[in-house]
mmCIF file of C-alpha atoms in Angstrom:
data_model
loop_
_atom_site.group_PDB
_atom_site.id
_atom_site.type_symbol
_atom_site.label_atom_id
_atom_site.label_comp_id
_atom_site.label_asym_id
_atom_site.label_seq_id
_atom_site.Cartn_x
_atom_site.Cartn_y
_atom_site.Cartn_z
ATOM 1 C CA LEU A 198 0.000 0.000 0.000
ATOM 2 C CA GLY A 199 1.275 3.417 -0.843
ATOM 3 C CA GLU A 200 0.817 6.710 0.894
ATOM 4 C CA VAL A 201 -2.573 8.268 0.062
ATOM 5 C CA SER A 202 -2.205 11.753 1.456
ATOM 6 C CA ALA A 203 0.272 14.520 2.175
ATOM 7 C CA THR A 204 0.088 13.551 5.850
ATOM 8 C CA GLY A 205 1.611 10.112 5.314
ATOM 9 C CA MET A 206 -1.597 8.304 6.251
ATOM 10 C CA LEU A 207 -2.523 5.086 4.475
ATOM 11 C CA ALA A 208 -6.191 6.047 4.102
ATOM 12 C CA GLU A 209 -8.217 9.188 3.563
ATOM 13 C CA THR A 210 -9.891 9.686 6.924
ATOM 14 C CA GLY A 211 -10.346 12.391 9.519
ATOM 15 C CA VAL A 212 -10.454 16.166 9.357
ATOM 16 C CA ILE A 213 -7.232 18.060 8.605
ATOM 17 C CA PHE A 214 -6.104 21.389 10.022
ATOM 18 C CA LEU A 215 -4.799 23.149 6.923
ATOM 19 C CA GLU A 216 -3.384 25.935 9.070
ATOM 20 C CA VAL A 217 -3.110 26.526 12.814
ATOM 21 C CA PRO A 218 -2.029 30.139 13.380
ATOM 22 C CA THR A 219 0.374 30.746 16.244
ATOM 23 C CA GLY A 220 -1.424 31.856 19.390
ATOM 24 C CA CYS A 221 -4.935 30.749 18.385
ATOM 25 C CA ASP A 222 -7.006 28.505 20.690
ATOM 26 C CA ALA A 223 -6.195 25.390 18.644
ATOM 27 C CA ASP A 224 -2.464 26.163 18.827
ATOM 28 C CA ARG A 225 -2.633 26.657 22.590
ATOM 29 C CA ALA A 226 -4.444 23.299 22.898
ATOM 30 C CA GLY A 227 -1.580 21.592 21.029
ATOM 31 C CA PHE A 228 -2.825 21.273 17.433
ATOM 32 C CA LYS A 229 -0.411 21.933 14.573
ATOM 33 C CA THR A 230 -0.790 22.664 10.858
ATOM 34 C CA ASN A 231 -1.545 19.419 8.932
ATOM 35 C CA ASP A 232 -2.762 17.565 12.047
ATOM 36 C CA VAL A 233 -5.615 15.196 11.188
ATOM 37 C CA ILE A 234 -8.362 14.741 13.789
ATOM 38 C CA LEU A 235 -9.381 11.064 13.781
ATOM 39 C CA HIS A 236 -11.636 10.920 16.875
ATOM 40 C CA CYS A 237 -13.286 13.288 19.332
ATOM 41 C CA ASN A 238 -13.922 11.633 22.727
ATOM 42 C CA GLY A 239 -13.928 8.268 20.978
ATOM 43 C CA HIS A 240 -16.311 9.285 18.168
ATOM 44 C CA ALA A 241 -14.946 8.915 14.628
ATOM 45 C CA THR A 242 -14.495 12.203 12.798
ATOM 46 C CA ASP A 243 -14.370 11.081 9.174
ATOM 47 C CA THR A 244 -16.134 14.245 7.991
ATOM 48 C CA LEU A 245 -16.326 17.848 9.106
ATOM 49 C CA MET A 246 -19.987 17.322 10.048
ATOM 50 C CA ALA A 247 -19.039 14.305 12.201
ATOM 51 C CA LEU A 248 -16.426 16.459 13.963
ATOM 52 C CA PHE A 249 -18.987 19.216 14.640
ATOM 53 C CA GLU A 250 -21.487 16.681 15.985
ATOM 54 C CA ALA A 251 -18.910 15.000 18.231
ATOM 55 C CA CYS A 252 -17.806 18.370 19.645
ATOM 56 C CA GLN A 253 -21.423 19.393 20.273
ATOM 57 C CA HIS A 254 -22.037 16.094 22.055
ATOM 58 C CA ALA A 255 -18.961 16.712 24.257
ATOM 59 C CA GLU A 256 -19.863 20.321 25.062
ATOM 60 C CA GLY A 257 -20.182 20.950 28.782
ATOM 61 C CA GLN A 258 -18.654 17.592 29.728
ATOM 62 C CA GLY A 259 -15.187 18.880 30.632
ATOM 63 C CA PRO A 260 -11.998 18.450 28.605
ATOM 64 C CA VAL A 261 -12.316 16.857 25.172
ATOM 65 C CA ASP A 262 -9.776 14.291 23.948
ATOM 66 C CA PHE A 263 -8.900 14.283 20.257
ATOM 67 C CA ASP A 264 -7.008 11.408 18.638
ATOM 68 C CA VAL A 265 -4.793 13.120 16.080
ATOM 69 C CA TRP A 266 -2.455 11.956 13.325
ATOM 70 C CA CYS A 267 0.659 14.148 13.420
ATOM 71 C CA HIS A 268 4.000 13.651 11.643
ATOM 72 C CA GLN A 269 3.174 10.032 10.768
ATOM 73 C CA ARG A 270 2.193 8.976 14.292
ATOM 74 C CA GLN A 271 -0.845 9.210 16.503
ATOM 75 C CA LYS A 272 -1.121 11.530 19.510
ATOM 76 C CA THR A 273 -3.848 12.766 21.849
ATOM 77 C CA VAL A 274 -4.692 16.450 22.233
ATOM 78 C CA THR A 275 -6.870 17.466 25.177
ATOM 79 C CA TRP A 276 -8.810 20.703 24.759
ATOM 80 C CA GLU A 277 -11.116 22.324 27.297
ATOM 81 C CA PHE A 278 -13.498 24.625 25.458
ATOM 82 C CA ALA A 279 -14.111 27.973 27.127
#
């Protein structure tokens, strides 16, 4: 199997951050440009709509954990929405 995307992932899945400006909320949470969000609190985020729905579901429940593909490995970013 060859690489399918610029991120080095083997499949087209998740929602990509095309740009994360320095100092923005996403940057302060730990996201970087080209990070791909795979899950939000365990819910798959294969589309932008799925990401919005997962974030709405998590609203008011404390910090939100995002499984993220970054630099050809997976990491977790925890973000507490204000």
